[in-house]
Amino acid sequence: MGNSYDLRKRLFLYLICGIAAMAGLLFGYDTGVISGAILFIRKDFNLTDAMTEGVVSAVLLGAFLGSLFGGRVSDLVGRRKILIGAAITFVIGSLVSAISPNEYWLGFSRALLGLAIGISSFAAPLYLAEIAPFEIRGRLVSLNQLAITIGILASYFVDYSLASTESWRWMLGIGVFPALILAIGLIFLPESPRWMMMRGREFEARKTLASIRDVEKIEKEVLEIRESLVETDSNWRLLFSDWVRPILFLAVGLAFFQQATGINTFIYYAPSILQMAGFKQAQGAILATLGLGFVNVVATIIALPLIDRVGRRPILLGGLAGMGFSLFIQGMTFYLKTDGWLHLLSVSSMILYIISFAISLGPICWLVISEVFPLRIRGLGVSVASSINWASNFFVAITFLTMVNTIGPGGTFWVYSVLCIVAAIFIYTVVPETKGKSLEEIEASLRKTHNVEVASPSGLLVDLEIERFYKVRPKAQHRED
Ligand code: BGC
C-alpha cells in the first residue's frame, strides 16, 4: 500500500517534469527549424544576404532579451506563470510566422518566438531544479536538455520531409502543437514549492511537496528552505555582493563556454560543414545532419543517469577533453584536404564532438546554473547567465562563416579546440560539485566558502534568523500541521 502510494507520487513528479520539459522541446524545434526553412523563405521573399541574416538571427536576439528581462519577472510572478506566458508566446509566434505575408512580419514573429525561447531556456531548468528531489535533480533538470535535443532532431526531420514541397510555412507552423500542449499542461502544474516559500506561502509549498515527496522528508526540506531565505539585501545588491559575485562569475563563465566551444556551428551549419568536408551532394549532407541530431539525443539519454551518479565536475572535464580532441582532429582533416578515409575521420570527429558535448556541457551547463544561486535571487541570477549564453550564441553564429573565410575551416576548429582547454581550466578552478546536495546545502556551502555564515545546512535554525524571516513575511507564520 505504502509502496504504491510512493509510486504514484514518483509518477506524478515525472509527469510534472515531463510537461515542463516540453519548453525545451520548443526551444530545440524553433532554433533548429530555420536552417532548412530559410532556403525556401529566401526564394519566396527574394531576400538579400543581410535580410536573410536578419530573419535567422531574430530568434537569438529575442532569446537574449527574453532571458535577460524574464528573471526578475519569474522571481515576482513565479516560475509557472512565466512559463505559461512563454507557452502562449510560442503559440502566437508559431502561427504568425507560418502566415507571415512578408519578411518584416516573419522577422517580428521569429523575434517573438525568440522571447519565448529565451524565457523557457532559464525558467524550465529553474522550475525543474526547484521541484526535484536532490538525489535525482541532475537527471530531472536534464530532461529539459533531452527535450531540446529531441526538438532539434524533430526540426531536422520536418525540414527534410517537407523540403521536396518547399513548404516552409508548415515547417514553422507545426511548432504550434507542442506549444499548445505546453500551455494546457502548465495550467495543471503546481508552482515551484521553493518560490512559494519565498513568497511566504509555506502552506501551499507544503501541500505541493506532500504530493511529490515521501512524508518524512518534507519537514527537513521546508526547514532548509526557510534557512536559506534570511537574506535582506535588495536583488541587484545581493547579486553583486561579495559572496554571490563568484557564483555569478562561474554561472556566466559556464554559459559563455557552452557556446564559445562551438556547439552551434555544428547544430546550425552541419550541412555546410559536411559539404566543406567533401560531401558534395546536399541531400547526403542533410541526411548526415539528421544522423548527428540522432546521436545528440541518444548521448543525452545516456548522460541522464550518469550526472547524479558520477557528478558534474568529472563529466564536464571528461566531456571537454573529448570535445577539444575531436575539434583538433576536425581541424586537421581540413589541412590534409584529401578524400577517402579523411572524410570518414571528419565525420567520426563530428560524432565524437556531439557525444562529448551531449553528455557534458549540454545538460550540465543549464543544470549547474540553476543550482548555484541563492533562492532569493535565483530567477535573476539564472536569467543573467542565460542571457550571456544567448549573446555568446549570437556572437558565434555571426562570426563562424567569417572565421572560416579568413582563417579557413581548419584554423576555425582549432580556435574552438583551444577554447575547450580554457573552459576546462575554468571549470577545474571555479565550478563546485553539486551532486547529492540539496539546493540549500549548495547555498550554505557556497556561503561558507566565501565566509558568509548566515544559515547552516544542518537543519538547525538560528532563532534570530527565523524571527527576522517571519517579520518580513508574516504569512509564513501559518503552520498547517
Ligand atoms: C545549447 C544550445 C544547443 C543545444 C544542442 C543546448 O544546451 O544551449 O545552444 O543548440 O544544447 O543540443
Tab-separated table of C-alpha atoms and ligand atoms in Angstrom:
chain	number	residue	atom	x	y	z
A	1	MET	CA	0.000	0.000	0.000
A	2	GLY	CA	2.735	2.420	1.101
A	3	ASN	CA	4.776	1.437	-1.934
A	4	SER	CA	2.033	2.033	-4.470
A	5	TYR	CA	1.436	5.427	-2.864
A	6	ASP	CA	5.118	6.286	-3.273
A	7	LEU	CA	4.998	5.081	-6.835
A	8	ARG	CA	2.037	7.378	-7.506
A	9	LYS	CA	3.985	10.337	-6.148
A	10	ARG	CA	7.003	9.401	-8.221
A	11	LEU	CA	4.863	9.145	-11.366
A	12	PHE	CA	3.247	12.494	-10.633
A	13	LEU	CA	6.692	14.058	-10.217
A	14	TYR	CA	7.826	12.636	-13.566
A	15	LEU	CA	4.633	13.852	-15.212
A	16	ILE	CA	5.206	17.387	-13.893
A	17	CYS	CA	8.807	17.333	-15.094
A	18	GLY	CA	7.832	15.876	-18.474
A	19	ILE	CA	5.334	18.668	-19.107
A	20	ALA	CA	7.739	21.415	-18.002
A	21	ALA	CA	10.438	19.925	-20.237
A	22	MET	CA	8.170	20.469	-23.268
A	23	ALA	CA	9.514	24.032	-23.077
A	24	GLY	CA	12.897	22.548	-24.022
A	25	LEU	CA	11.328	20.797	-26.993
A	26	LEU	CA	10.092	24.121	-28.334
A	27	PHE	CA	13.485	25.706	-27.651
A	28	GLY	CA	15.120	22.979	-29.772
A	29	TYR	CA	12.477	22.921	-32.504
A	30	ASP	CA	12.232	26.655	-33.043
A	31	THR	CA	16.005	27.191	-33.072
A	32	GLY	CA	16.630	24.211	-35.381
A	33	VAL	CA	13.814	24.580	-37.906
A	34	ILE	CA	15.073	27.736	-39.577
A	35	SER	CA	18.183	26.035	-41.016
A	36	GLY	CA	16.044	24.136	-43.567
A	37	ALA	CA	13.179	26.627	-43.905
A	38	ILE	CA	15.402	29.597	-44.735
A	39	LEU	CA	16.367	28.163	-48.138
A	40	PHE	CA	12.749	28.431	-49.322
A	41	ILE	CA	11.876	31.634	-47.442
A	42	ARG	CA	14.789	33.280	-49.170
A	43	LYS	CA	13.451	32.236	-52.538
A	44	ASP	CA	9.820	33.228	-51.818
A	45	PHE	CA	10.578	36.654	-50.367
A	46	ASN	CA	13.606	37.373	-52.550
A	47	LEU	CA	15.798	38.059	-49.527
A	48	THR	CA	19.226	39.667	-49.752
A	49	ASP	CA	22.071	38.212	-47.629
A	50	ALA	CA	21.576	40.893	-44.976
A	51	MET	CA	17.820	40.236	-44.763
A	52	THR	CA	18.423	36.506	-44.531
A	53	GLU	CA	20.809	37.053	-41.637
A	54	GLY	CA	18.197	39.317	-40.023
A	55	VAL	CA	15.486	36.640	-40.204
A	56	VAL	CA	17.845	33.936	-38.917
A	57	SER	CA	19.282	35.955	-36.053
A	58	ALA	CA	15.942	37.492	-34.929
A	59	VAL	CA	15.396	34.428	-32.715
A	60	LEU	CA	18.753	34.806	-30.994
A	61	LEU	CA	18.157	38.473	-30.340
A	62	GLY	CA	14.676	37.800	-28.938
A	63	ALA	CA	16.075	34.990	-26.786
A	64	PHE	CA	18.729	37.304	-25.379
A	65	LEU	CA	16.094	39.864	-24.362
A	66	GLY	CA	13.649	37.239	-23.046
A	67	SER	CA	16.248	35.616	-20.832
A	68	LEU	CA	17.655	38.922	-19.622
A	69	PHE	CA	14.350	40.512	-18.596
A	70	GLY	CA	12.457	37.365	-17.632
A	71	GLY	CA	14.462	36.669	-14.496
A	72	ARG	CA	13.064	39.349	-12.219
A	73	VAL	CA	9.594	38.610	-13.551
A	74	SER	CA	9.991	34.940	-12.598
A	75	ASP	CA	11.004	35.963	-9.068
A	76	LEU	CA	7.932	38.211	-8.863
A	77	VAL	CA	5.130	36.223	-10.544
A	78	GLY	CA	6.504	32.705	-10.196
A	79	ARG	CA	8.187	30.102	-12.395
A	80	ARG	CA	4.951	28.527	-13.575
A	81	LYS	CA	3.270	31.761	-14.612
A	82	ILE	CA	6.237	32.981	-16.627
A	83	LEU	CA	6.358	29.598	-18.375
A	84	ILE	CA	2.652	29.959	-19.219
A	85	GLY	CA	3.454	33.376	-20.694
A	86	ALA	CA	6.229	31.778	-22.764
A	87	ALA	CA	3.917	28.980	-23.971
A	88	ILE	CA	1.287	31.470	-25.146
A	89	THR	CA	4.022	33.461	-26.912
A	90	PHE	CA	5.166	30.228	-28.601
A	91	VAL	CA	1.615	29.658	-29.892
A	92	ILE	CA	1.275	33.207	-31.248
A	93	GLY	CA	4.821	33.288	-32.665
A	94	SER	CA	4.408	29.962	-34.494
A	95	LEU	CA	1.071	30.977	-36.012
A	96	VAL	CA	2.203	34.431	-37.122
A	97	SER	CA	5.448	33.124	-38.623
A	98	ALA	CA	3.511	30.496	-40.601
A	99	ILE	CA	1.178	33.075	-42.157
A	100	SER	CA	3.634	35.967	-42.474
A	101	PRO	CA	2.818	37.995	-45.596
A	102	ASN	CA	6.354	39.438	-45.849
A	103	GLU	CA	9.835	39.354	-44.339
A	104	TYR	CA	9.040	42.037	-41.741
A	105	TRP	CA	6.232	40.018	-40.208
A	106	LEU	CA	8.444	36.993	-40.344
A	107	GLY	CA	11.314	38.788	-38.595
A	108	PHE	CA	8.894	40.095	-35.960
A	109	SER	CA	7.287	36.710	-35.300
A	110	ARG	CA	10.678	34.984	-35.129
A	111	ALA	CA	11.823	37.575	-32.576
A	112	LEU	CA	8.640	36.847	-30.609
A	113	LEU	CA	9.471	33.152	-30.693
A	114	GLY	CA	12.952	34.119	-29.551
A	115	LEU	CA	11.474	35.872	-26.494
A	116	ALA	CA	9.621	32.672	-25.608
A	117	ILE	CA	12.746	30.571	-26.172
A	118	GLY	CA	14.827	32.908	-24.002
A	119	ILE	CA	12.315	32.692	-21.161
A	120	SER	CA	11.994	28.905	-21.417
A	121	SER	CA	15.749	28.450	-21.564
A	122	PHE	CA	16.147	29.632	-17.975
A	123	ALA	CA	12.681	29.178	-16.449
A	124	ALA	CA	12.264	25.492	-17.315
A	125	PRO	CA	15.538	24.285	-15.732
A	126	LEU	CA	14.893	26.618	-12.806
A	127	TYR	CA	11.416	25.183	-12.201
A	128	LEU	CA	12.709	21.624	-12.557
A	129	ALA	CA	15.627	22.229	-10.174
A	130	GLU	CA	13.283	23.683	-7.558
A	131	ILE	CA	10.770	20.866	-7.718
A	132	ALA	CA	13.177	17.915	-7.992
A	133	PRO	CA	14.352	15.854	-5.006
A	134	PHE	CA	18.117	16.410	-4.701
A	135	GLU	CA	19.065	12.771	-5.291
A	136	ILE	CA	17.767	12.841	-8.864
A	137	ARG	CA	17.857	16.573	-9.565
A	138	GLY	CA	20.589	16.161	-12.201
A	139	ARG	CA	18.546	13.826	-14.307
A	140	LEU	CA	15.231	15.667	-13.886
A	141	VAL	CA	16.668	19.067	-14.818
A	142	SER	CA	18.495	17.468	-17.738
A	143	LEU	CA	15.172	16.200	-19.105
A	144	ASN	CA	14.952	19.742	-20.410
A	145	GLN	CA	18.200	19.273	-22.368
A	146	LEU	CA	16.923	15.928	-23.652
A	147	ALA	CA	13.797	17.716	-24.870
A	148	ILE	CA	15.977	20.373	-26.569
A	149	THR	CA	17.837	17.680	-28.499
A	150	ILE	CA	14.572	15.934	-29.441
A	151	GLY	CA	13.211	19.289	-30.630
A	152	ILE	CA	16.304	19.860	-32.777
A	153	LEU	CA	16.050	16.355	-34.264
A	154	ALA	CA	12.323	16.829	-34.932
A	155	SER	CA	13.028	20.118	-36.715
A	156	TYR	CA	15.694	18.478	-38.929
A	157	PHE	CA	13.249	15.713	-39.699
A	158	VAL	CA	10.364	18.054	-40.531
A	159	ASP	CA	12.656	20.175	-42.718
A	160	TYR	CA	13.882	17.086	-44.510
A	161	SER	CA	10.376	15.669	-45.063
A	162	LEU	CA	8.855	18.936	-46.293
A	163	ALA	CA	11.825	20.028	-48.416
A	164	SER	CA	10.507	18.438	-51.604
A	165	THR	CA	7.322	20.562	-51.440
A	166	GLU	CA	9.203	23.621	-50.163
A	167	SER	CA	6.505	24.078	-47.505
A	168	TRP	CA	8.350	26.421	-45.182
A	169	ARG	CA	5.085	27.729	-43.693
A	170	TRP	CA	4.268	24.261	-42.396
A	171	MET	CA	7.817	23.832	-41.132
A	172	LEU	CA	7.384	26.934	-38.946
A	173	GLY	CA	3.715	26.371	-38.139
A	174	ILE	CA	3.997	22.822	-36.780
A	175	GLY	CA	5.564	24.280	-33.625
A	176	VAL	CA	2.095	25.396	-32.571
A	177	PHE	CA	1.110	21.851	-31.497
A	178	PRO	CA	3.742	21.261	-28.792
A	179	ALA	CA	3.209	24.899	-27.738
A	180	LEU	CA	-0.496	24.209	-27.126
A	181	ILE	CA	0.301	21.042	-25.176
A	182	LEU	CA	2.744	23.012	-23.031
A	183	ALA	CA	0.276	25.848	-22.413
A	184	ILE	CA	-2.550	23.485	-21.424
A	185	GLY	CA	-0.281	21.204	-19.368
A	186	LEU	CA	1.135	24.118	-17.385
A	187	ILE	CA	-2.327	25.150	-16.205
A	188	PHE	CA	-2.454	21.945	-14.156
A	189	LEU	CA	1.077	22.035	-12.777
A	190	PRO	CA	1.822	23.207	-9.237
A	191	GLU	CA	4.034	26.255	-8.681
A	192	SER	CA	7.623	25.660	-7.527
A	193	PRO	CA	7.497	24.980	-3.754
A	194	ARG	CA	10.687	26.980	-3.247
A	195	TRP	CA	9.259	30.015	-4.981
A	196	MET	CA	6.096	29.716	-2.861
A	197	MET	CA	8.179	29.608	0.313
A	198	MET	CA	9.976	32.732	-0.853
A	199	ARG	CA	6.616	34.486	-1.214
A	200	GLY	CA	5.612	33.398	2.291
A	201	ARG	CA	3.155	30.758	1.026
A	202	GLU	CA	4.534	27.917	3.107
A	203	PHE	CA	1.192	26.182	3.429
A	204	GLU	CA	0.858	25.744	-0.333
A	205	ALA	CA	4.521	24.811	-0.655
A	206	ARG	CA	3.974	22.030	1.870
A	207	LYS	CA	0.917	20.836	0.003
A	208	THR	CA	2.887	20.574	-3.235
A	209	LEU	CA	5.767	18.831	-1.510
A	210	ALA	CA	3.311	16.390	0.056
A	211	SER	CA	2.134	15.380	-3.409
A	212	ILE	CA	5.628	14.565	-4.686
A	213	ARG	CA	7.789	13.639	-1.654
A	214	ASP	CA	7.823	10.957	0.996
A	215	VAL	CA	6.114	12.427	4.050
A	216	GLU	CA	9.119	12.025	6.342
A	217	LYS	CA	11.332	14.129	4.052
A	218	ILE	CA	9.127	17.208	3.878
A	219	GLU	CA	9.897	18.773	7.244
A	220	LYS	CA	13.656	18.819	6.706
A	221	GLU	CA	13.282	20.297	3.252
A	222	VAL	CA	10.936	23.043	4.464
A	223	LEU	CA	13.317	23.932	7.298
A	224	GLU	CA	16.261	24.131	4.946
A	225	ILE	CA	14.394	26.340	2.507
A	226	ARG	CA	13.402	28.663	5.355
A	227	GLU	CA	17.008	28.906	6.453
A	228	SER	CA	18.076	29.971	3.015
A	229	LEU	CA	15.593	32.824	2.994
A	230	VAL	CA	17.211	35.051	5.566
A	231	GLU	CA	18.681	37.463	3.062
A	232	THR	CA	17.581	41.092	3.321
A	233	ASP	CA	19.660	42.773	0.599
A	234	SER	CA	17.913	44.086	-2.493
A	235	ASN	CA	18.066	41.918	-5.607
A	236	TRP	CA	20.815	43.543	-7.637
A	237	ARG	CA	22.848	44.379	-4.494
A	238	LEU	CA	22.685	40.735	-3.479
A	239	LEU	CA	23.631	39.547	-6.983
A	240	PHE	CA	26.802	41.640	-6.843
A	241	SER	CA	27.512	41.120	-3.134
A	242	ASP	CA	30.887	39.676	-2.105
A	243	TRP	CA	29.671	36.139	-1.768
A	244	VAL	CA	27.287	35.970	-4.764
A	245	ARG	CA	29.699	37.624	-7.235
A	246	PRO	CA	31.873	34.483	-7.553
A	247	ILE	CA	28.700	32.455	-8.172
A	248	LEU	CA	27.627	34.884	-10.867
A	249	PHE	CA	31.116	34.610	-12.351
A	250	LEU	CA	31.036	30.829	-12.505
A	251	ALA	CA	27.498	30.716	-13.938
A	252	VAL	CA	28.226	33.348	-16.574
A	253	GLY	CA	31.510	31.577	-17.418
A	254	LEU	CA	29.770	28.224	-17.886
A	255	ALA	CA	27.096	29.852	-20.048
A	256	PHE	CA	29.757	31.538	-22.178
A	257	PHE	CA	31.902	28.426	-22.634
A	258	GLN	CA	28.899	26.286	-23.568
A	259	GLN	CA	28.633	28.414	-26.702
A	260	ALA	CA	32.251	29.504	-27.239
A	261	THR	CA	33.359	25.874	-27.634
A	262	GLY	CA	31.433	25.795	-30.893
A	263	ILE	CA	28.381	23.519	-30.497
A	264	ASN	CA	26.087	25.584	-32.672
A	265	THR	CA	28.487	25.715	-35.589
A	266	PHE	CA	27.543	22.025	-35.887
A	267	ILE	CA	23.876	22.381	-34.927
A	268	TYR	CA	23.215	25.325	-37.275
A	269	TYR	CA	25.776	24.723	-40.034
A	270	ALA	CA	26.234	20.938	-40.103
A	271	PRO	CA	25.233	20.557	-43.779
A	272	SER	CA	27.685	23.310	-44.801
A	273	ILE	CA	30.497	21.796	-42.701
A	274	LEU	CA	29.816	18.385	-44.198
A	275	GLN	CA	29.929	19.892	-47.664
A	276	MET	CA	33.203	21.625	-46.851
A	277	ALA	CA	34.472	18.227	-45.678
A	278	GLY	CA	33.682	16.679	-49.054
A	279	PHE	CA	30.012	15.587	-49.063
A	280	LYS	CA	29.277	17.001	-52.491
A	281	GLN	CA	25.551	16.154	-52.541
A	282	ALA	CA	23.331	18.439	-50.434
A	283	GLN	CA	20.959	15.510	-49.891
A	284	GLY	CA	23.737	13.394	-48.368
A	285	ALA	CA	24.848	16.273	-46.163
A	286	ILE	CA	21.304	16.797	-44.877
A	287	LEU	CA	20.869	13.100	-44.158
A	288	ALA	CA	24.164	13.053	-42.264
A	289	THR	CA	22.888	16.064	-40.280
A	290	LEU	CA	19.824	14.057	-39.277
A	291	GLY	CA	22.247	11.372	-38.092
A	292	LEU	CA	24.088	13.912	-35.936
A	293	GLY	CA	20.782	15.077	-34.432
A	294	PHE	CA	20.009	11.477	-33.553
A	295	VAL	CA	23.418	10.938	-31.926
A	296	ASN	CA	22.777	14.103	-29.893
A	297	VAL	CA	19.526	12.646	-28.493
A	298	VAL	CA	20.949	9.197	-27.725
A	299	ALA	CA	24.056	10.571	-25.994
A	300	THR	CA	21.871	12.854	-23.850
A	301	ILE	CA	19.749	9.866	-22.785
A	302	ILE	CA	22.921	8.042	-21.759
A	303	ALA	CA	24.104	11.102	-19.824
A	304	LEU	CA	20.962	11.455	-17.672
A	305	PRO	CA	21.641	8.766	-15.047
A	306	LEU	CA	25.395	9.467	-15.046
A	307	ILE	CA	25.039	13.075	-13.920
A	308	ASP	CA	23.736	12.150	-10.459
A	309	ARG	CA	25.979	9.115	-10.137
A	310	VAL	CA	29.359	10.309	-11.388
A	311	GLY	CA	28.968	14.002	-10.549
A	312	ARG	CA	29.017	17.216	-12.552
A	313	ARG	CA	32.709	18.078	-12.468
A	314	PRO	CA	34.276	14.823	-13.725
A	315	ILE	CA	31.750	14.599	-16.573
A	316	LEU	CA	32.308	18.217	-17.562
A	317	LEU	CA	36.078	17.779	-17.620
A	318	GLY	CA	35.914	14.443	-19.470
A	319	GLY	CA	33.445	15.869	-21.998
A	320	LEU	CA	35.636	18.880	-22.673
A	321	ALA	CA	38.622	16.609	-23.276
A	322	GLY	CA	36.560	14.757	-25.915
A	323	MET	CA	35.314	17.997	-27.461
A	324	GLY	CA	38.796	19.563	-27.604
A	325	PHE	CA	40.343	16.420	-29.093
A	326	SER	CA	37.646	15.980	-31.754
A	327	LEU	CA	37.835	19.652	-32.762
A	328	PHE	CA	41.587	19.312	-33.139
A	329	ILE	CA	41.141	16.278	-35.428
A	330	GLN	CA	38.343	18.058	-37.306
A	331	GLY	CA	40.677	21.000	-37.962
A	332	MET	CA	43.446	18.665	-39.086
A	333	THR	CA	41.270	16.924	-41.685
A	334	PHE	CA	40.762	20.298	-43.370
A	335	TYR	CA	44.503	20.869	-43.580
A	336	LEU	CA	45.206	17.460	-45.060
A	337	LYS	CA	42.381	18.013	-47.550
A	338	THR	CA	42.085	14.713	-49.375
A	339	ASP	CA	39.097	12.448	-49.644
A	340	GLY	CA	38.615	8.802	-48.781
A	341	TRP	CA	39.391	7.920	-45.202
A	342	LEU	CA	39.753	11.603	-44.265
A	343	HIS	CA	36.028	12.094	-44.893
A	344	LEU	CA	35.400	9.291	-42.516
A	345	LEU	CA	37.734	10.848	-39.961
A	346	SER	CA	35.962	14.185	-40.335
A	347	VAL	CA	32.523	12.659	-39.757
A	348	SER	CA	33.797	10.497	-36.883
A	349	SER	CA	35.299	13.503	-35.148
A	350	MET	CA	32.000	15.351	-35.550
A	351	ILE	CA	30.181	12.424	-33.951
A	352	LEU	CA	32.703	12.292	-31.103
A	353	TYR	CA	32.286	16.031	-30.590
A	354	ILE	CA	28.476	15.812	-30.427
A	355	ILE	CA	28.616	12.872	-27.990
A	356	SER	CA	31.132	14.654	-25.765
A	357	PHE	CA	29.005	17.831	-25.692
A	358	ALA	CA	25.736	15.952	-25.185
A	359	ILE	CA	26.960	14.181	-22.074
A	360	SER	CA	28.693	17.180	-20.546
A	361	LEU	CA	28.323	20.891	-21.301
A	362	GLY	CA	24.933	20.382	-22.981
A	363	PRO	CA	22.926	19.305	-19.941
A	364	ILE	CA	25.312	20.250	-17.126
A	365	CYS	CA	25.676	23.919	-18.068
A	366	TRP	CA	21.927	24.541	-17.578
A	367	LEU	CA	21.855	22.275	-14.550
A	368	VAL	CA	24.650	23.942	-12.591
A	369	ILE	CA	23.396	27.420	-13.465
A	370	SER	CA	20.011	26.552	-11.970
A	371	GLU	CA	21.590	25.056	-8.832
A	372	VAL	CA	24.116	27.572	-7.567
A	373	PHE	CA	22.268	30.856	-6.964
A	374	PRO	CA	20.662	31.612	-3.590
A	375	LEU	CA	16.883	31.208	-3.669
A	376	ARG	CA	16.135	34.876	-3.038
A	377	ILE	CA	17.645	35.860	-6.415
A	378	ARG	CA	17.733	32.533	-8.219
A	379	GLY	CA	15.458	33.713	-11.055
A	380	LEU	CA	17.501	36.851	-11.595
A	381	GLY	CA	20.860	35.059	-11.464
A	382	VAL	CA	19.833	32.227	-13.778
A	383	SER	CA	18.403	34.691	-16.272
A	384	VAL	CA	21.520	36.877	-16.349
A	385	ALA	CA	23.663	33.783	-17.023
A	386	SER	CA	21.227	32.579	-19.716
A	387	SER	CA	21.305	35.930	-21.475
A	388	ILE	CA	25.108	35.625	-21.672
A	389	ASN	CA	24.578	32.189	-23.209
A	390	TRP	CA	22.333	33.701	-25.906
A	391	ALA	CA	24.660	36.637	-26.520
A	392	SER	CA	27.583	34.211	-26.976
A	393	ASN	CA	25.412	32.010	-29.208
A	394	PHE	CA	24.660	35.040	-31.381
A	395	PHE	CA	28.324	36.021	-31.483
A	396	VAL	CA	29.489	32.537	-32.542
A	397	ALA	CA	26.724	32.288	-35.161
A	398	ILE	CA	27.645	35.573	-36.815
A	399	THR	CA	31.422	35.079	-36.666
A	400	PHE	CA	31.655	31.430	-37.754
A	401	LEU	CA	31.407	31.915	-41.507
A	402	THR	CA	33.648	34.997	-41.414
A	403	MET	CA	36.245	32.990	-39.475
A	404	VAL	CA	36.032	30.167	-41.998
A	405	ASN	CA	36.620	32.669	-44.797
A	406	THR	CA	39.562	34.370	-43.119
A	407	ILE	CA	41.499	31.642	-41.272
A	408	GLY	CA	39.934	28.635	-43.012
A	409	PRO	CA	37.789	25.859	-41.504
A	410	GLY	CA	40.848	24.122	-40.050
A	411	GLY	CA	42.005	27.211	-38.157
A	412	THR	CA	38.452	27.923	-37.014
A	413	PHE	CA	38.043	24.498	-35.385
A	414	TRP	CA	41.442	24.834	-33.744
A	415	VAL	CA	40.332	28.100	-32.162
A	416	TYR	CA	37.305	26.292	-30.651
A	417	SER	CA	39.612	23.477	-29.586
A	418	VAL	CA	41.828	25.912	-27.657
A	419	LEU	CA	38.682	27.386	-26.080
A	420	CYS	CA	37.854	23.883	-24.800
A	421	ILE	CA	41.179	23.858	-22.927
A	422	VAL	CA	40.454	27.291	-21.443
A	423	ALA	CA	36.957	26.102	-20.475
A	424	ALA	CA	38.388	23.012	-18.766
A	425	ILE	CA	40.797	25.155	-16.719
A	426	PHE	CA	37.935	27.474	-15.798
A	427	ILE	CA	35.701	24.611	-14.694
A	428	TYR	CA	38.503	22.886	-12.795
A	429	THR	CA	39.185	26.096	-10.897
A	430	VAL	CA	35.779	27.572	-10.128
A	431	VAL	CA	32.874	25.149	-10.664
A	432	PRO	CA	31.817	23.345	-7.451
A	433	GLU	CA	30.498	19.769	-7.291
A	434	THR	CA	26.756	19.920	-6.644
A	435	LYS	CA	25.923	16.218	-6.863
A	436	GLY	CA	23.919	14.762	-3.966
A	437	LYS	CA	23.319	18.089	-2.193
A	438	SER	CA	20.044	19.903	-1.710
A	439	LEU	CA	19.859	23.386	-3.240
A	440	GLU	CA	20.010	24.760	0.290
A	441	GLU	CA	23.138	22.735	1.137
A	442	ILE	CA	24.782	24.048	-2.032
A	443	GLU	CA	23.860	27.581	-0.995
A	444	ALA	CA	25.115	27.081	2.537
A	445	SER	CA	28.416	25.611	1.398
A	446	LEU	CA	28.962	28.446	-1.087
A	447	ARG	CA	28.270	30.933	1.694
A	448	LYS	CA	30.797	29.131	3.853
A	449	THR	CA	33.413	29.164	1.101
A	450	HIS	CA	33.026	32.905	0.960
A	451	ASN	CA	32.803	33.377	4.718
A	452	VAL	CA	29.150	34.360	4.961
A	453	GLU	CA	27.791	32.486	7.963
A	454	VAL	CA	24.050	33.035	7.928
A	455	ALA	CA	22.452	29.664	7.532
A	456	SER	CA	23.754	26.219	8.338
A	457	PRO	CA	22.936	23.203	6.230
A	458	SER	CA	22.366	21.051	9.290
A	459	GLY	CA	18.670	21.754	9.654
A	460	LEU	CA	19.215	23.783	12.854
A	461	LEU	CA	17.653	27.198	12.596
A	462	VAL	CA	19.145	30.233	14.231
A	463	ASP	CA	16.297	31.791	16.246
A	464	LEU	CA	17.184	35.320	15.345
A	465	GLU	CA	17.040	34.477	11.671
A	466	ILE	CA	13.610	32.884	11.995
A	467	GLU	CA	12.326	35.955	13.723
A	468	ARG	CA	13.701	38.164	11.028
A	469	PHE	CA	12.212	35.866	8.407
A	470	TYR	CA	8.742	35.928	9.931
A	471	LYS	CA	8.808	39.671	10.435
A	472	VAL	CA	9.467	40.165	6.779
A	473	ARG	CA	6.807	37.670	5.688
A	474	PRO	CA	4.061	37.368	8.309
A	475	LYS	CA	2.060	34.909	6.187
A	476	ALA	CA	4.753	32.292	6.666
A	477	GLN	CA	3.854	32.023	10.366
A	478	HIS	CA	0.952	29.916	9.379
A	479	ARG	CA	1.766	26.319	10.271
A	480	GLU	CA	-0.728	23.918	8.951
A	481	ASP	CA	0.345	20.901	10.990
B	1	BGC	C1	22.519	24.709	-26.037
B	1	BGC	C2	22.083	25.047	-27.422
B	1	BGC	C3	22.432	23.908	-28.351
B	1	BGC	C4	21.867	22.599	-27.831
B	1	BGC	C5	22.349	21.427	-28.647
B	1	BGC	C6	21.854	23.434	-25.604
B	1	BGC	O1	22.235	23.104	-24.304
B	1	BGC	O2	22.193	25.754	-25.155
B	1	BGC	O3	22.697	26.245	-27.832
B	1	BGC	O4	21.931	24.144	-29.645
B	1	BGC	O5	22.234	22.389	-26.487
B	1	BGC	O6	21.903	20.197	-28.171
